[in-house]
Coordinates of C-alpha atoms and ligand atoms in Angstrom, one line a residue:
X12 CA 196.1 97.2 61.3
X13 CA 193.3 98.8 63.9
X14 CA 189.9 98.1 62.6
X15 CA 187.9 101.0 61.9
X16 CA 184.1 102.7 63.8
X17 CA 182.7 105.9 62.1
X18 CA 180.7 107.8 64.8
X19 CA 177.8 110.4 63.2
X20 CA 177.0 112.9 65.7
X21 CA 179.4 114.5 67.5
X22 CA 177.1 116.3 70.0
X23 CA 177.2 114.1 73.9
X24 CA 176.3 110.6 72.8
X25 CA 178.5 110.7 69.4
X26 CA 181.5 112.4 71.1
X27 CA 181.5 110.5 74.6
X28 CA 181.6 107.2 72.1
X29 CA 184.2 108.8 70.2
X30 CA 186.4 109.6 73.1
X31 CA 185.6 105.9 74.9
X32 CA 186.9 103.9 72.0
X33 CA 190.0 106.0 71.6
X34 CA 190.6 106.2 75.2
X35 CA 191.1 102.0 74.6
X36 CA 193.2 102.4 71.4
X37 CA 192.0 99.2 69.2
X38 CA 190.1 101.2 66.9
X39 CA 190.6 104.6 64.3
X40 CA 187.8 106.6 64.8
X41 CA 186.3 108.6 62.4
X42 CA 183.7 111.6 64.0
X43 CA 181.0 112.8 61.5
X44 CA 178.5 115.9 62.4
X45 CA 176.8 118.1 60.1
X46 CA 178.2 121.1 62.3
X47 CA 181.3 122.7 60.3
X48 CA 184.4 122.4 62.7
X49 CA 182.3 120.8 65.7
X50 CA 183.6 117.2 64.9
X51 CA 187.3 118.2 64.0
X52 CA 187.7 120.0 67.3
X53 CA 186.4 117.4 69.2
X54 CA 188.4 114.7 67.6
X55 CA 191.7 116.8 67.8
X56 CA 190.8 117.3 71.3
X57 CA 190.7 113.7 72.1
X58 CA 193.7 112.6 69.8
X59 CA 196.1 115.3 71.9
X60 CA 194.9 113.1 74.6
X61 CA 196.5 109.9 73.3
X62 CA 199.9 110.3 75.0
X63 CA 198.6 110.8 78.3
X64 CA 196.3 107.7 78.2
X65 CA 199.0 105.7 76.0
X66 CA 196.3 105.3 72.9
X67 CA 198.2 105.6 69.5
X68 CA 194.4 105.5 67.8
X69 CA 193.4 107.9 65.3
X70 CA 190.5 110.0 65.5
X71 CA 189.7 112.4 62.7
X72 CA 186.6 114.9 62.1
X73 CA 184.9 115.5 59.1
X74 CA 181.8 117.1 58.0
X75 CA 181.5 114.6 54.5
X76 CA 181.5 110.9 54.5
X77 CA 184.8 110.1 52.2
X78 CA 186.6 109.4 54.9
X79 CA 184.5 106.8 56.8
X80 CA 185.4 104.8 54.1
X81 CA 185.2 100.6 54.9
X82 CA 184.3 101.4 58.2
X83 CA 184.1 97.9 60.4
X84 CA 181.2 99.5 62.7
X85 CA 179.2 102.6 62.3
X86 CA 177.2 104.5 65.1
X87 CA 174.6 106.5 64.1
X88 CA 173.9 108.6 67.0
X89 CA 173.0 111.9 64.7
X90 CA 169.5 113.3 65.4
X91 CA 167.7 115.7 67.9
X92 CA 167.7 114.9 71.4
X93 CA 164.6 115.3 73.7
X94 CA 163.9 118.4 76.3
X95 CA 162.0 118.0 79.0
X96 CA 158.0 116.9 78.3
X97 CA 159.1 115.3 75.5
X98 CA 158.9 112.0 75.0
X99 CA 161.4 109.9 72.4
X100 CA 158.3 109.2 69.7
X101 CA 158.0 113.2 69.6
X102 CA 161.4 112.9 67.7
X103 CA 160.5 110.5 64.6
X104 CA 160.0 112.2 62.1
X105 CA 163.0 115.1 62.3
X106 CA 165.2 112.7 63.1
X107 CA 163.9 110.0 60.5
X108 CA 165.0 112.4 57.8
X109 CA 168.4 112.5 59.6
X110 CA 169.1 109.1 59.6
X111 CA 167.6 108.4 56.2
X112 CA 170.4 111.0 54.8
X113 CA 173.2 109.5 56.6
X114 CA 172.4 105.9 56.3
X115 CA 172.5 106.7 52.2
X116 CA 176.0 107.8 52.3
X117 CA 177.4 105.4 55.1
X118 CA 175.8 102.4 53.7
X119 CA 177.3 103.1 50.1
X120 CA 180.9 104.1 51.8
X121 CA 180.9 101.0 53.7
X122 CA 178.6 98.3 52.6
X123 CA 180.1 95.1 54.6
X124 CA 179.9 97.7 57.9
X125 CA 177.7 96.3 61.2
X126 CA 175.5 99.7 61.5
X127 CA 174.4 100.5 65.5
X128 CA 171.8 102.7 65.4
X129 CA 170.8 105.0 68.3
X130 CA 169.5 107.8 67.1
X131 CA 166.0 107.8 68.9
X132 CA 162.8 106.4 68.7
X133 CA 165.7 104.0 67.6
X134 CA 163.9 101.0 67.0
X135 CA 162.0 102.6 64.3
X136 CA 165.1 104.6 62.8
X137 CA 167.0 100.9 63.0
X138 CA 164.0 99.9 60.8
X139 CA 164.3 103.0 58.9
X140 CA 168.0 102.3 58.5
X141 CA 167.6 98.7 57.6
X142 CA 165.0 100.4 54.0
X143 CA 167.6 102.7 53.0
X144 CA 170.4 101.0 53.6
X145 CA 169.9 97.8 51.4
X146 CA 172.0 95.7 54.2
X147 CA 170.8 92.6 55.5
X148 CA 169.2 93.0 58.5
X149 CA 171.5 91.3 60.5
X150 CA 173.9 94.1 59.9
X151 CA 171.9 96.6 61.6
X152 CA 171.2 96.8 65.5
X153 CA 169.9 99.2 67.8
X154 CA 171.1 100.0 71.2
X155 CA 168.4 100.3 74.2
X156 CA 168.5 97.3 75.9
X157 CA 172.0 97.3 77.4
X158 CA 171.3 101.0 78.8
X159 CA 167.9 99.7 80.0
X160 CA 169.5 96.5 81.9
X161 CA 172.4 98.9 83.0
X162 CA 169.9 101.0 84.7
X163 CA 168.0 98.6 86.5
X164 CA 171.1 96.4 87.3
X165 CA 172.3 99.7 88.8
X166 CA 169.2 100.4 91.0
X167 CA 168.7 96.6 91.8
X168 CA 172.7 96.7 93.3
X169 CA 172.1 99.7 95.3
X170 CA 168.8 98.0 97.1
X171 CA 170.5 95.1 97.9
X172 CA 173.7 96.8 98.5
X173 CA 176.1 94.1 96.1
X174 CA 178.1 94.8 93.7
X175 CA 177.1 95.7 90.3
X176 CA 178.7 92.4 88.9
X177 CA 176.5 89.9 90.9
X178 CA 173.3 91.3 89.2
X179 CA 172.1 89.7 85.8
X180 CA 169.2 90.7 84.8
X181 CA 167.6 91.1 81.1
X182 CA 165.2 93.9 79.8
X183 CA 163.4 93.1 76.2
X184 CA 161.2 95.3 74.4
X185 CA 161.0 99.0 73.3
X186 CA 163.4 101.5 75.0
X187 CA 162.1 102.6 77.9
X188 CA 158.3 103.1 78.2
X189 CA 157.5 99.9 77.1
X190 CA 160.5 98.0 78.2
X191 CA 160.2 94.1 79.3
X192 CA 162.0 93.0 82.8
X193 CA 162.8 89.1 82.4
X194 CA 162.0 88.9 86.5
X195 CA 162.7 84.7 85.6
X196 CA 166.4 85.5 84.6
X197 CA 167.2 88.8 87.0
X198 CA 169.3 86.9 89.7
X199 CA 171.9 87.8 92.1
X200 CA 174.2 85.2 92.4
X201 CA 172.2 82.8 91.5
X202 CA 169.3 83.4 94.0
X203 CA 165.9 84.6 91.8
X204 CA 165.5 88.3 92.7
X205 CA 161.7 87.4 93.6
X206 CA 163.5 85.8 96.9
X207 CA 165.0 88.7 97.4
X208 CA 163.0 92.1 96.8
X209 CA 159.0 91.9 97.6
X210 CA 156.6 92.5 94.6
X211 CA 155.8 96.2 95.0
X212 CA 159.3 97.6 95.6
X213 CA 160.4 95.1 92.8
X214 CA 157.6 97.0 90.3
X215 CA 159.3 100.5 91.3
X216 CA 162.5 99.3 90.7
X217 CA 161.6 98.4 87.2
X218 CA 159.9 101.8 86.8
X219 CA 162.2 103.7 87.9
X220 CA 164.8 101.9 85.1
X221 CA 161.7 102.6 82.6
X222 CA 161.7 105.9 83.4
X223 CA 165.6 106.3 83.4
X224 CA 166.1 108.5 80.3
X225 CA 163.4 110.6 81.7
X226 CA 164.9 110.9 85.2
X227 CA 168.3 112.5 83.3
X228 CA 166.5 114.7 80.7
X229 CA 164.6 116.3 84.0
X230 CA 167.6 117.0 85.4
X231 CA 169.8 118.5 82.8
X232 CA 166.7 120.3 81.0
X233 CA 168.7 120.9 77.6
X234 CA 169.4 117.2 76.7
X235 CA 169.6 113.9 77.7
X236 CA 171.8 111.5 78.9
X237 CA 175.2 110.2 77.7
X238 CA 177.6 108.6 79.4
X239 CA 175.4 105.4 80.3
X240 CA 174.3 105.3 76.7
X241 CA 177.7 105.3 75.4
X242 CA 179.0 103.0 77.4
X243 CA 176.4 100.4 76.4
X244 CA 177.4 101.3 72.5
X245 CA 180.8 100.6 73.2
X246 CA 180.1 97.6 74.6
X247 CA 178.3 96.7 71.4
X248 CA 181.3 97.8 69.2
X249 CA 183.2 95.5 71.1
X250 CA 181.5 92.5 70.8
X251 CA 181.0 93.0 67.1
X252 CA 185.2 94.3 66.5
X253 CA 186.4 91.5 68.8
X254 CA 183.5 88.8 67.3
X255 CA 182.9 87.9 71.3
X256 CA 179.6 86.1 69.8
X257 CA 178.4 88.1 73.1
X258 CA 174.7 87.8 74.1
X259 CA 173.3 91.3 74.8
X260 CA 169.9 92.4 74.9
X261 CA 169.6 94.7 71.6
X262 CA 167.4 95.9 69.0
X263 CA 167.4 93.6 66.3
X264 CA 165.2 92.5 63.2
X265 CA 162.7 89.5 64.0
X266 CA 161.5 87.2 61.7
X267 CA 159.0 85.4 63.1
X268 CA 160.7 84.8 66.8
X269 CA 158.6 85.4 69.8
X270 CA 155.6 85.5 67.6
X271 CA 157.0 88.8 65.6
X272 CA 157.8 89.2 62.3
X273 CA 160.0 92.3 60.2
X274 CA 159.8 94.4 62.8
X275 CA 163.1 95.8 65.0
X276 CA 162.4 95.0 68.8
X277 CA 164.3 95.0 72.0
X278 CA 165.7 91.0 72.6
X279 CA 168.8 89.3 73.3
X280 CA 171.0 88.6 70.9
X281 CA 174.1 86.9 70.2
X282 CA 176.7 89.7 68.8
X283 CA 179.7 89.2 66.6
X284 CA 181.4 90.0 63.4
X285 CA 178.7 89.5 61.6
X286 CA 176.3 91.4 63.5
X287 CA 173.0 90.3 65.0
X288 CA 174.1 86.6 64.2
X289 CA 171.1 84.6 66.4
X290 CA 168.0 86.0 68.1
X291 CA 168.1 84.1 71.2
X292 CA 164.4 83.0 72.3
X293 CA 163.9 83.1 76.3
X294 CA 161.0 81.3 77.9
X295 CA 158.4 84.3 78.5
X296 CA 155.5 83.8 80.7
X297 CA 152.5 85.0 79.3
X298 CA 152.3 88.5 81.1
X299 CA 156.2 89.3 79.6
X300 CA 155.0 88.2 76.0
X301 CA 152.2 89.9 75.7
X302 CA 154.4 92.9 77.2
X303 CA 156.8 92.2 74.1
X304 CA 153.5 92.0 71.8
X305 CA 152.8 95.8 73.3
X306 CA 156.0 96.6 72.6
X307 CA 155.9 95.5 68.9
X308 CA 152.9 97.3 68.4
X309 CA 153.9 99.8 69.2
X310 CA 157.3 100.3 66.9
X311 CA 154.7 99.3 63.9
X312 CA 152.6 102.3 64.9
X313 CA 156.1 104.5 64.4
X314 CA 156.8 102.4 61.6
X315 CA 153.4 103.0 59.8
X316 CA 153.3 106.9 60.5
X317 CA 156.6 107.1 58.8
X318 CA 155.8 105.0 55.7
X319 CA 152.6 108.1 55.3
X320 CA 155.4 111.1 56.2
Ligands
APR415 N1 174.3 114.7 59.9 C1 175.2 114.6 60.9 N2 175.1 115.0 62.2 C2 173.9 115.6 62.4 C3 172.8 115.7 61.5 C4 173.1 115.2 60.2 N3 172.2 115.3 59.2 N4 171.8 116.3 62.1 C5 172.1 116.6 63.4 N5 173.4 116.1 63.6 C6 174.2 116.2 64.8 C7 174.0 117.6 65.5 O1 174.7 118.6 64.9 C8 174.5 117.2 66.9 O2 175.9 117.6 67.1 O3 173.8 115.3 65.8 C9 174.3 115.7 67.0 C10 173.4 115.3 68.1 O4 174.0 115.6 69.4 P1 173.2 116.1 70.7 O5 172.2 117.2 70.3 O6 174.2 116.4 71.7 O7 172.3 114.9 71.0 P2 172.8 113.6 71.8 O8 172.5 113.7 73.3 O9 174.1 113.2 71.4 O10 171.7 112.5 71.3 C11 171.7 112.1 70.0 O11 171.0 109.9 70.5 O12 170.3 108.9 72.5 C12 169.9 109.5 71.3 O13 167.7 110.5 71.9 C13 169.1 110.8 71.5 O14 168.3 111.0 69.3 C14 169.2 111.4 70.2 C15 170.6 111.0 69.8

């Protein structure tokens, strides 16, 4: 039997995660939006696909939560999306009251399910998600910090002119502003990127990836972006589905690591079946863990102005 992933949100991140998974047939897809018809077009859409691209998936739309029923994998992607001069804090507490409504019906329809969360500021709404759900913490992750490393992989490869696949790098920390390049562990093929780019263009590199979602949201003016970010979930929803035991940088619950405790922040983390199953601890220099600090601080500042809404 083909495990099961409930996407809510059916607007571009929900539906371009909706159509990637089905596109590689391993899963049934459920597609959740509060719009009436919106996610049962969409998911007819793609399933009329399914003999062209040889997928025998199902994907079904709904506009109630019945039929996510022992989901393996939700994505919460439902939520407002920013316009331009916005910046992803401006969303927290609209879409907090989104995702505190969904989370109470996913979590009671599929209480063993690994919960991704990307609805932004997403490392609060993971921690928002993590209070109403009930579910261990492990359970629930947040996407950022694949999208963040997939952008400055992306810009790092086209300076050097290499293929995409011969950069590893790692990006802790909060999504975007306040993100955390590892420079120690970004490498291409082995040789320390500090050998191979000079300081200052290094530094705009790294803030041009910061200021990725920005860069997109500029350009299309009435959202912001969505194919990178879906990618990134599905590559989450396959570690998790296929329990790869994969290490990806990701939001995830600390308890005490790096100095931080019961707060969601951007780290790597090893992801299987049973969710965030280790918080793996890098060596930081002192610069990159205060950075992470920063960053910390500044999800608990989110954190605290929901806890007065
Ligand atoms: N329940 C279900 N769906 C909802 C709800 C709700 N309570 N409220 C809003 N939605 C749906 C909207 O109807 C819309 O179809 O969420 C969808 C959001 O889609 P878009 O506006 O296209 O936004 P998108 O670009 O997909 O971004 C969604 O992901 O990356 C983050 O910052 C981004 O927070 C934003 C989220």
């Amino acid at each position: 039997m083909r495990q099961k992933v409930t996407v809510v949100g059916a607007g571009n991140v929900g539906a371009t995660t909706a159509q990637r998974i089905f596109d590689k047939g391993y899963a049934d897809v459920t597609l959740v939006d509060i719009v009436e018809g919106l996610p049962q077009g969409k998911a007819l859409d793609i399933l009329e696909s399914g003999p062209i691209l040889g997928s025998d998936a199902k994907i079904i739309g709904s506009n109630t939560y019945e039929e996510t029923a022992n989901s393996d994998v939700v994505v919460v992607t439902s939520g407002i999306a920013r316009k331009p001069g916005m910046s992803r804090d401006d969303l927290l507490l609209t879409n907090m009251k989104i995702v505190t409504s969904v989370i109470e019906e996913t979590s009671k329809y599929s209480p063993n399910s690994i919960h991704i969360i990307v609805t932004n500021p997403l490392d609060a709404m993971a921690q928002q998600a993590l209070k109403i759900s009930g579910h261990a913490p492990q359970k629930i992750v947040g996407m950022a910090g694949i999208l963040d490393t997939s952008r400055y992989r992306t810009f790092l490869a086209e300076e050097l002119n290499v293929s995409v696949d011969s950069v590893a790098a790692y990006v802790l920390g909060g999504h975007g502003d306040t993100m955390v390049p590892v420079i120690e562990s970004t490498n291409v093929a082995g040789t320390p990127i500090s050998q191979l780019i000079e300081p200052t263009r290094l530094e705009e590199i790294v803030q041009r990836a910061r200021d990725g979602g920005a860069e997109i949201v500029n350009y299309l003016k009435t959202g912001s972006a969505y194919y990178a970010p879906s990618a990134s979930i599905v590559q989450m929803v396959e570690a998790i589905l296929f329990d790869k035991k994969e290490i990806l940088p990701c939001t995830a619950y600390l308890n005490g690591e790096y100095g931080i405790n019961g707060l969601y922040v951007g780290v790597p983390v090893k992801l299987g079946s049973e969710g965030a199953e280790e918080i793996i601890e890098l060596k930081l220099n002192d610069q990159e863990l205060s950075a992470l600090q920063k960053s910390a601080d500044s999800v608990k500042e989110l954190v605290d102005i929901m806890q007065k809404a």
